[in-house]
XYZ file of C-alpha atoms in Angstrom:
660
model
C 52.141 29.640 4.633
C 54.496 31.531 2.359
C 54.592 35.293 2.658
C 56.633 36.885 -0.093
C 57.650 40.481 -0.802
C 56.704 41.888 -4.222
C 57.397 45.626 -4.113
C 61.095 45.369 -4.929
C 60.414 44.078 -8.433
C 58.352 47.161 -9.209
C 61.242 49.301 -8.061
C 63.455 47.407 -10.523
C 61.211 48.611 -13.327
C 61.371 52.188 -12.135
C 65.140 52.097 -11.827
C 65.601 50.573 -15.277
C 63.322 53.148 -16.888
C 64.953 56.112 -15.229
C 63.596 56.246 -11.709
C 60.784 58.361 -10.440
C 61.863 61.471 -12.316
C 65.068 63.130 -13.425
C 65.601 66.776 -14.195
C 66.981 66.121 -17.708
C 63.843 64.211 -18.814
C 61.767 67.340 -19.101
C 64.178 70.209 -18.538
C 61.646 72.444 -16.769
C 62.010 76.103 -17.561
C 61.381 77.133 -13.965
C 64.510 77.041 -11.810
C 62.475 76.085 -8.755
C 61.077 73.065 -10.641
C 64.637 71.933 -11.347
C 65.583 72.404 -7.716
C 62.559 70.391 -6.608
C 63.422 67.515 -8.946
C 67.059 67.581 -7.882
C 66.024 67.438 -4.215
C 63.759 64.502 -4.978
C 66.479 62.619 -6.872
C 68.939 63.108 -4.007
C 66.482 61.826 -1.397
C 65.946 65.200 0.302
C 62.227 64.662 0.585
C 61.487 67.453 3.080
C 63.090 70.055 0.814
C 61.408 68.548 -2.260
C 58.018 68.827 -0.563
C 58.689 72.380 0.544
C 59.654 73.490 -2.984
C 56.720 71.648 -4.583
C 54.241 73.293 -2.213
C 55.683 76.695 -3.068
C 55.250 75.938 -6.788
C 51.645 74.846 -6.300
C 50.892 77.991 -4.320
C 51.873 79.944 -7.439
C 50.312 77.571 -10.006
C 47.974 74.755 -8.988
C 48.221 73.336 -12.496
C 51.968 72.620 -12.410
C 52.416 68.871 -13.196
C 56.039 68.857 -12.032
C 55.048 70.220 -8.631
C 52.248 67.666 -8.267
C 54.600 64.853 -9.200
C 57.375 65.965 -6.835
C 54.938 66.466 -3.967
C 53.407 63.041 -4.612
C 56.822 61.356 -4.667
C 57.957 63.183 -1.518
C 54.801 62.121 0.313
C 55.073 58.570 -1.032
C 58.740 57.808 -0.517
C 59.594 60.276 2.232
C 56.536 60.080 4.486
C 54.666 56.926 3.461
C 51.476 58.950 2.929
C 50.224 56.801 0.064
C 46.611 58.002 -0.391
C 47.642 61.652 -0.603
C 50.558 60.772 -2.908
C 48.138 58.979 -5.245
C 45.977 62.088 -5.465
C 48.959 64.162 -6.591
C 50.103 61.522 -9.102
C 46.597 61.467 -10.573
C 46.549 65.244 -10.862
C 49.967 65.286 -12.551
C 48.762 62.584 -14.953
C 45.603 64.576 -15.846
C 47.648 67.654 -16.635
C 49.851 65.753 -19.115
C 47.218 63.859 -21.129
C 44.208 64.569 -23.310
C 40.603 63.542 -22.697
C 41.209 60.044 -24.138
C 44.087 59.385 -21.726
C 46.865 59.735 -24.324
C 49.908 61.891 -23.492
C 50.073 65.433 -24.828
C 52.569 65.940 -27.664
C 56.124 66.074 -26.380
C 55.185 64.778 -22.916
C 55.415 61.018 -23.552
C 58.542 60.363 -21.478
C 57.312 62.395 -18.528
C 53.828 60.886 -18.722
C 55.348 57.384 -18.797
C 57.289 58.009 -15.599
C 54.248 59.341 -13.790
C 52.283 56.225 -14.727
C 55.066 54.026 -13.347
C 55.095 55.971 -10.086
C 51.303 55.685 -9.921
C 51.627 51.949 -10.545
C 53.864 51.639 -7.508
C 51.550 53.519 -5.156
C 48.514 51.549 -6.385
C 50.442 48.382 -5.593
C 51.346 49.744 -2.154
C 47.689 50.490 -1.432
C 46.423 47.164 -2.763
C 44.119 48.728 -5.388
C 44.432 45.684 -7.630
C 41.626 46.292 -10.150
C 42.856 49.819 -10.822
C 46.407 48.478 -10.988
C 45.427 45.975 -13.696
C 43.724 48.731 -15.698
C 46.890 50.818 -15.425
C 49.185 48.022 -16.609
C 46.871 47.547 -19.614
C 47.304 51.263 -20.418
C 51.054 51.004 -20.056
C 51.088 48.094 -22.505
C 48.989 50.051 -24.963
C 51.036 53.238 -24.737
C 54.616 52.285 -23.814
C 55.461 48.779 -22.568
C 54.168 46.307 -25.137
C 55.612 43.263 -23.334
C 54.637 44.468 -19.870
C 52.986 41.258 -18.563
C 54.791 40.347 -15.353
C 53.336 43.031 -13.088
C 49.856 41.596 -13.667
C 50.793 38.374 -11.848
C 50.696 39.713 -8.305
C 47.376 41.621 -8.444
C 45.717 38.702 -10.244
C 46.971 36.325 -7.549
C 45.795 38.632 -4.751
C 42.370 38.768 -6.416
C 42.249 34.956 -6.467
C 42.443 34.753 -10.273
C 45.171 32.116 -10.205
C 44.767 30.771 -13.772
C 45.015 34.297 -15.186
C 48.107 34.933 -13.041
C 49.744 31.839 -14.516
C 48.914 32.963 -18.060
C 50.491 36.347 -17.338
C 53.594 34.582 -15.999
C 53.837 32.447 -19.155
C 53.602 35.579 -21.338
C 56.277 37.324 -19.263
C 58.644 34.358 -19.451
C 58.030 34.149 -23.195
C 59.434 37.628 -23.777
C 62.970 36.475 -22.987
C 63.536 39.667 -20.995
C 65.575 39.165 -17.796
C 63.571 41.669 -15.753
C 60.254 40.217 -16.889
C 61.555 36.810 -15.834
C 62.564 38.031 -12.364
C 59.165 39.603 -11.722
C 57.326 36.584 -13.133
C 59.308 34.139 -11.031
C 58.621 36.222 -7.927
C 54.903 35.648 -8.482
C 55.425 31.964 -9.260
C 57.432 31.651 -6.058
C 54.328 32.676 -4.129
C 52.203 30.243 -6.132
C 54.408 27.150 -6.339
C 56.783 27.167 -3.393
C 60.326 25.911 -3.048
C 61.377 25.025 -6.597
C 59.860 28.198 -8.040
C 61.604 30.277 -5.358
C 64.905 28.608 -6.239
C 64.361 29.548 -9.882
C 63.620 33.117 -8.815
C 66.988 33.324 -7.048
C 68.713 31.988 -10.168
C 66.957 34.600 -12.323
C 67.973 37.388 -9.930
C 71.594 36.257 -9.972
C 71.539 35.994 -13.771
C 70.217 39.570 -14.055
C 72.787 40.724 -11.464
C 70.104 42.326 -9.300
C 70.086 42.699 -5.495
C 69.403 39.186 -4.129
C 68.014 39.858 -0.633
C 64.315 39.398 -1.443
C 64.955 36.218 -3.470
C 67.146 34.814 -0.688
C 64.481 35.557 1.903
C 61.698 34.029 -0.199
C 63.667 30.838 -0.782
C 64.454 30.661 2.945
C 60.755 30.825 3.840
C 59.991 28.105 1.286
C 62.855 25.981 2.638
C 61.523 26.286 6.195
C 58.088 25.195 4.964
C 59.779 22.070 3.593
C 61.457 21.439 6.936
C 64.882 22.501 5.654
C 65.704 24.736 8.596
C 69.479 24.633 8.178
C 69.171 25.852 4.597
C 66.675 28.522 5.630
C 69.103 29.803 8.249
C 71.993 29.938 5.762
C 69.907 31.826 3.205
C 68.659 34.351 5.736
C 72.158 34.945 7.078
C 73.288 35.586 3.507
C 70.364 37.991 3.040
C 71.630 40.053 5.986
C 74.781 40.802 3.991
C 72.665 42.487 1.279
C 70.660 45.169 3.128
C 67.363 45.912 1.414
C 64.634 48.189 2.815
C 61.913 45.833 1.584
C 62.781 42.990 3.965
C 64.161 42.546 7.457
C 65.923 39.146 7.419
C 66.840 39.528 11.093
C 63.112 39.349 11.835
C 62.838 36.049 9.949
C 65.914 34.684 11.706
C 64.505 35.633 15.110
C 61.207 33.891 14.263
C 63.083 30.817 13.013
C 65.171 30.599 16.187
C 62.070 31.029 18.365
C 60.365 28.099 16.629
C 63.489 26.053 17.282
C 63.579 27.068 20.954
C 66.907 28.875 20.520
C 66.006 31.844 22.713
C 69.471 33.284 23.167
C 70.115 33.407 19.420
C 66.594 34.734 18.832
C 67.407 37.535 21.245
C 70.530 38.453 19.259
C 68.562 38.546 16.005
C 65.741 40.537 17.629
C 68.193 43.220 18.696
C 69.530 43.496 15.134
C 65.969 43.400 13.784
C 65.096 46.350 16.017
C 68.176 48.339 15.050
C 67.531 47.776 11.353
C 63.796 48.491 11.667
C 64.500 51.899 13.183
C 66.374 52.901 10.028
C 63.690 51.862 7.546
C 61.895 54.625 5.620
C 58.321 55.392 6.757
C 56.881 53.692 3.702
C 58.612 50.368 4.254
C 57.780 50.394 7.960
C 54.123 49.993 7.032
C 54.895 46.466 5.766
C 57.056 45.174 8.599
C 56.534 47.172 11.784
C 53.756 44.986 13.235
C 55.619 41.772 12.397
C 58.764 43.066 14.081
C 56.798 44.110 17.164
C 55.081 40.699 17.222
C 58.435 38.880 17.183
C 59.650 41.054 20.059
C 56.455 40.317 21.969
C 56.734 36.584 21.397
C 60.347 36.625 22.551
C 59.355 38.392 25.757
C 56.468 35.966 26.284
C 58.702 32.922 25.847
C 61.385 34.493 28.041
C 58.877 34.778 30.871
C 57.855 38.437 30.576
C 54.210 38.411 29.427
C 53.456 41.715 31.158
C 56.129 43.371 29.009
C 55.010 41.555 25.871
C 51.415 42.755 26.280
C 51.775 46.435 25.217
C 53.862 45.431 22.197
C 51.340 42.861 20.983
C 48.451 45.260 21.580
C 50.257 47.781 19.393
C 50.839 45.170 16.669
C 47.114 44.450 16.541
C 46.096 48.112 16.700
C 48.557 49.122 13.966
C 48.637 46.131 11.604
C 50.944 45.806 8.618
C 49.734 46.499 5.099
C 49.258 43.224 3.255
C 49.582 44.350 -0.374
C 53.128 43.030 -0.851
C 52.652 39.781 1.044
C 51.024 36.732 -0.476
C 48.413 36.423 2.281
C 45.371 38.531 3.038
C 45.379 41.178 5.771
C 43.754 38.811 8.275
C 46.330 36.121 7.490
C 49.338 38.440 7.655
C 48.245 39.757 11.048
C 46.898 36.487 12.495
C 50.146 35.718 14.318
C 49.804 38.963 16.257
C 46.263 38.045 17.329
C 47.314 34.555 18.435
C 50.323 35.953 20.292
C 48.205 38.561 22.087
C 45.634 35.937 23.095
C 48.373 33.636 24.425
C 49.913 36.512 26.375
C 46.608 37.512 27.962
C 45.940 33.915 29.032
C 49.475 33.560 30.427
C 49.027 36.733 32.464
C 45.699 35.399 33.723
C 47.495 32.262 34.931
C 50.037 34.470 36.722
C 47.283 36.412 38.452
C 45.387 33.272 39.455
C 48.590 32.070 41.116
C 48.892 35.408 42.883
C 45.293 35.188 44.094
C 46.109 31.821 45.661
C 49.026 33.373 47.537
C 47.277 36.515 48.805
C 45.299 36.683 52.047
C 41.586 36.156 51.548
C 40.731 39.840 51.866
C 43.120 40.771 49.030
C 42.831 37.750 46.760
C 39.732 39.081 44.971
C 41.701 41.790 43.160
C 44.139 39.580 41.202
C 41.344 37.035 40.692
C 39.117 39.711 39.157
C 41.986 40.990 37.000
C 42.627 37.421 35.772
C 38.973 37.071 34.814
C 39.073 40.356 32.891
C 42.196 39.250 31.014
C 40.478 36.005 30.019
C 37.520 37.996 28.684
C 39.917 40.106 26.625
C 41.591 36.944 25.331
C 38.177 35.598 24.313
C 37.443 38.807 22.408
C 40.801 38.696 20.623
C 40.215 35.055 19.708
C 36.852 35.909 18.176
C 38.641 38.093 15.641
C 40.114 34.908 14.166
C 36.836 33.007 13.893
C 35.973 34.183 10.336
C 39.395 33.027 9.129
C 39.003 29.675 10.889
C 35.494 29.224 9.506
C 36.911 29.535 5.980
C 39.496 26.819 6.558
C 42.270 28.576 8.471
C 43.481 25.367 10.135
C 43.864 23.479 6.865
C 47.509 23.323 5.772
C 48.272 24.958 2.425
C 49.341 22.058 0.211
C 49.049 23.372 -3.358
C 48.802 26.664 -5.199
C 45.034 26.197 -5.362
C 44.962 26.649 -1.579
C 46.102 30.257 -1.925
C 42.478 31.263 -2.450
C 41.674 29.862 1.025
C 42.882 31.710 4.138
C 45.281 30.082 6.577
C 46.552 30.960 10.043
C 50.009 32.383 9.410
C 52.106 31.729 12.520
C 54.575 29.296 14.025
C 53.169 25.790 14.473
C 53.222 25.889 18.287
C 51.037 29.016 18.178
C 48.708 27.782 15.422
C 47.654 24.954 17.751
C 45.808 27.571 19.825
C 43.373 27.734 16.928
C 41.993 24.337 17.959
C 40.447 25.792 21.117
C 38.939 28.610 19.040
C 37.515 26.342 16.355
C 36.493 23.641 18.843
C 37.887 20.111 19.292
C 34.950 18.434 17.528
C 35.172 20.385 14.249
C 38.960 20.104 14.356
C 38.848 16.327 14.679
C 36.380 16.133 11.806
C 38.629 18.250 9.597
C 41.807 16.378 10.506
C 40.385 12.915 9.994
C 38.843 13.852 6.654
C 42.185 15.230 5.427
C 44.155 12.231 6.683
C 41.687 9.858 5.034
C 41.781 11.535 1.631
C 45.555 11.962 1.603
C 47.479 14.967 0.311
C 46.187 16.827 -2.729
C 49.747 17.319 -3.862
C 53.219 18.112 -2.613
C 53.768 21.444 -4.347
C 54.015 23.515 -1.185
C 54.160 21.010 1.684
C 55.826 17.579 1.918
C 53.459 14.809 2.975
C 55.258 13.895 6.184
C 55.228 17.494 7.441
C 51.600 17.882 6.378
C 50.533 14.738 8.222
C 52.651 15.637 11.252
C 50.927 18.997 11.511
C 47.509 17.369 11.153
C 48.406 14.881 13.895
C 49.487 17.800 16.096
C 46.065 19.401 15.605
C 44.492 16.045 16.445
C 46.587 15.759 19.621
C 45.458 19.175 20.810
C 41.808 18.422 20.034
C 41.935 15.056 21.794
C 43.524 16.598 24.879
C 40.802 19.256 25.005
C 38.247 16.442 24.710
C 39.811 14.462 27.587
C 40.502 11.413 25.403
C 43.811 10.549 26.983
C 44.858 7.306 25.267
C 43.962 8.588 21.807
C 45.842 11.813 22.587
C 48.994 9.817 23.355
C 48.716 7.851 20.112
C 48.217 10.962 17.968
C 50.966 12.880 19.777
C 53.476 10.076 19.316
C 52.781 9.994 15.589
C 52.928 13.792 15.293
C 56.297 13.963 17.027
C 57.608 11.205 14.763
C 56.646 13.098 11.614
C 57.380 16.693 12.517
C 60.929 18.003 11.911
C 63.073 17.885 15.031
C 63.817 21.578 14.528
C 60.145 22.339 15.329
C 61.205 22.263 18.934
C 58.483 24.387 20.505
C 55.730 22.523 18.669
C 57.172 19.188 19.734
C 57.551 20.481 23.295
C 53.932 21.609 23.375
C 52.884 18.149 22.247
C 55.061 16.661 24.997
C 53.259 18.784 27.600
C 49.836 17.678 26.362
C 50.955 14.040 26.202
C 52.464 14.197 29.709
C 49.138 15.265 31.164
C 47.271 12.658 29.096
C 49.675 9.899 30.174
C 49.253 10.850 33.837
C 45.476 10.723 33.537
C 45.743 7.387 31.725
C 47.879 5.928 34.518
C 51.024 5.633 32.388
C 53.206 7.163 35.062
C 56.636 6.336 33.636
C 55.722 7.744 30.229
C 54.243 10.834 31.868
C 57.340 11.390 34.005
C 59.634 11.191 30.970
C 57.509 13.693 29.048
C 57.265 16.071 32.021
C 61.039 15.857 32.448
C 61.469 16.857 28.792
C 59.293 19.932 29.258
C 60.852 20.907 32.587
C 64.350 20.600 31.166
C 63.708 23.007 28.282
C 60.727 25.291 28.876
C 58.715 24.789 32.078
C 56.919 28.024 31.203
C 55.069 25.953 28.604
C 52.919 24.512 31.420
C 51.858 27.976 32.547
C 51.151 29.166 28.991
C 48.990 26.087 28.382
C 47.232 26.354 31.753
C 48.493 22.919 32.832
C 49.575 21.621 36.230
C 52.485 19.533 37.460
C 51.647 16.511 39.689
C 53.106 17.098 43.138
C 53.507 14.913 46.223
C 51.250 16.100 49.080
C 54.328 16.553 51.284
C 54.447 20.174 52.433
C 57.062 20.548 55.190
C 56.413 24.255 55.803
C 53.867 27.016 55.380
C 55.769 28.373 52.357
C 55.720 24.935 50.747
C 51.984 24.606 51.367
C 51.332 28.019 49.845
C 53.298 27.198 46.694
C 51.785 23.731 46.325
C 48.218 25.054 46.647
C 48.473 27.266 43.548
C 47.177 26.511 40.057
C 50.571 25.223 38.905
C 50.374 22.000 40.889
C 48.002 19.104 41.448
C 48.384 16.934 44.538
C 48.906 13.263 43.690
C 50.601 10.681 45.962
C 52.026 8.976 42.849
C 53.855 12.124 41.757
C 57.614 12.200 41.103
C 58.117 15.792 42.325
C 57.860 17.549 45.698
C 58.508 20.904 47.354
C 61.197 21.019 50.040
C 62.220 23.742 52.488
C 65.442 24.013 54.496
C 64.304 27.203 56.199
C 65.949 29.513 53.698
C 65.628 27.939 50.260
C 62.349 26.655 48.924
C 62.935 24.077 46.183
C 61.046 22.021 43.629
C 62.782 18.644 43.520
C 62.440 15.212 41.997
C 62.109 12.262 44.352
C 65.733 11.431 43.586
C 66.744 14.766 45.154
C 67.558 16.642 41.949
C 66.584 20.305 42.367
C 64.619 21.682 39.416
C 64.377 25.181 40.897
C 65.060 26.936 44.175
C 64.191 30.361 45.557
C 64.878 32.487 48.601
C 62.992 35.484 49.948
C 63.567 38.373 47.500
C 62.665 40.854 50.231
C 59.978 43.521 50.194
C 59.999 45.614 47.034
C 59.829 48.831 49.009
C 63.228 48.045 50.522
C 64.887 47.679 47.130
C 65.879 50.243 44.539
C 63.398 50.211 41.689
C 64.075 51.750 38.289
C 61.394 54.187 37.047
C 58.949 52.460 34.683
C 59.326 52.997 30.938
C 55.564 53.540 30.687
C 52.719 53.744 33.232
C 52.105 50.112 34.279
C 48.608 48.592 34.503
C 47.305 48.379 38.084
C 47.736 44.616 38.228
C 51.396 44.588 37.158
C 52.612 45.122 40.716
C 50.838 41.891 41.697
C 53.344 39.947 39.606
C 56.184 41.088 41.863
C 56.905 38.581 44.678
C 58.395 41.412 46.717
C 55.001 43.058 47.149
C 53.563 40.129 49.108
C 53.002 40.698 52.795
C 55.297 38.148 54.429
C 58.362 36.004 53.882
C 56.567 32.708 53.251
C 54.295 34.189 50.577
C 57.244 35.894 48.882
C 59.271 32.679 48.880
C 56.361 30.694 47.437
C 55.837 33.268 44.675
C 59.550 33.403 43.894
C 59.650 29.615 43.581
C 56.831 29.676 41.029
C 58.632 32.340 38.992
C 61.840 30.313 39.038
C 60.305 26.895 38.465
C 58.246 27.987 35.454
C 60.824 30.195 33.757
C 62.552 29.086 30.536
C 65.794 27.126 30.763
C 68.102 28.971 28.405
C 70.307 26.774 26.217
C 73.720 27.260 27.810
C 75.494 26.427 24.543
C 74.396 29.642 22.838
C 77.038 32.302 22.429
C 74.777 35.257 23.216
C 73.839 33.952 26.661
C 75.763 36.798 28.224
C 72.784 39.046 27.437
C 70.569 36.921 29.680
C 70.800 36.440 33.409
C 70.590 32.638 33.629
C 70.922 32.240 37.358
C 70.093 28.761 38.553
C 68.624 30.105 41.782
C 66.043 32.836 41.390
C 65.951 34.950 38.237
C 66.194 33.729 34.662
C 65.363 36.900 32.788
C 66.545 39.440 30.249
C 68.907 42.059 31.569
C 67.406 45.588 31.787
C 69.420 47.031 28.883
C 68.539 44.228 26.494
C 64.924 44.328 27.616
C 64.785 48.040 26.864
C 66.032 47.512 23.322
C 63.318 44.953 22.598
C 60.620 47.049 24.250
C 61.357 49.911 21.867
C 61.536 48.223 18.448
C 61.623 51.361 16.358
C 59.585 54.488 15.978
């Protein structure tokens, strides 16, 4: 779904009407009041707060001090509730019992109301915000219609939001048009977002938000090349209200371009560290989620876990995004669930490799991780019950929640909702046809529905029907949706093998193994393997949860005494590993944070003998991502063809600390 930033347009209003406050507007008699206002205007928020607190200690009824302290808390510290209290107190001191400004205080009173409007918008107090905009129209801004659009839309009053937009556009004012078209962009998608960009350029305003919004709409329409160009242009216009590097990283992840996603994630992290505390409340969790997803896809779920737990524990505010709080943060919940399940698969593999007396510990840890994943998934059930898997096709769908995540991750919602209900939903939607093409082209809509159907049919064990649905989904989905298409290939490969279509299965498995063999582990799937185990190490590897013995299989494990390899029958090595040696014999960097007790079980070097270590190392190599060697930033990844395909320690550290 579209998620669109709104706060910047409110800041436009404040800038055009004089900002938060300027010393010459009121010319306070007290020198300390002037100093406080000057500190606020120059962005020295700590000094402004200090001076305002000193003023209030002398006179609690000083409106200037309350305003300065509120603005310092709001802009400098992101403490919005406390800032609102001080704005309200300043407002009370400058108006009579009927709410009208005291004589001679109109300009100052007006500016306080605008600052209060901004903090109410930040907090998502939409009813109070609408009452305030009505007051502003009555007292000062007679054509002040555009700022009603966003709160009305967030309250689900779509028809009223459209009427407010029509009134704003009818004023002929450039700023009213920009704000109105921002709201219409959230309602109507691509064409409305394009018109917003045109209005911003006409008014000669900073274009970053409009560029980002149009890029998101373009991606929804399958225009990934255009989305990339727009986001790259947005990076040349830094704006604290958006982090276009985050959107680029997410776009590259969906396309399976891990090396480029890594480059954007590093820039996202650097930029996020510099954001003011207030703006961090709208983007921090999303940035952390992107970092976590990158680590998960790069084969480091244990490092992704603490990041994704933080994203869920400290969610982003939703007031300046077009979705609800549960929608805005749903990607983090899906990512955390996927990470927990991937780690459980790792630990099940480890349990298979450990001696019987030690296997119970990783097996128990895997079970506990699956319980945690189940609990995280339950947090999404209310959203799914209200239609979260239905694609948003028209503006009318904005009143219905939707899972907001990349398509390959949204498919996890099928297991949460259940294959039966999903099939019922999908077939009803396909039968009735699209309600419109305002937000989603028909082919992309139907391709996504077919992808949901493929997942549901696989979970139901209906192999032939799964192949039919998957083929149609892959035909309709954009080729740039690489991870979604690859997930479908993995499901179809397993279905084809069960259906006895061995050649089709082999081709689909080859596609997955060539790009992202880690997909099989994340989905809990196995690879068919010939029951030819020439050594103890080969038998140990083959007996884990990653393989299923089948004499018809096209893959086998070989051992020349030093290298353990996963090969095709034609002799092409997919992955090879040697004994990494005991961990105790190697230099180990101190951990960045205390690791969970099970993390050491993911290290092949902690296994008790050479054969077990070699088997574990082969699994880590065979089911690691194959980085696209054409990407220019590959030098930040160690893409060894033998044992380790992983992020280098310096790069990993940057992603693990995505801002404070």
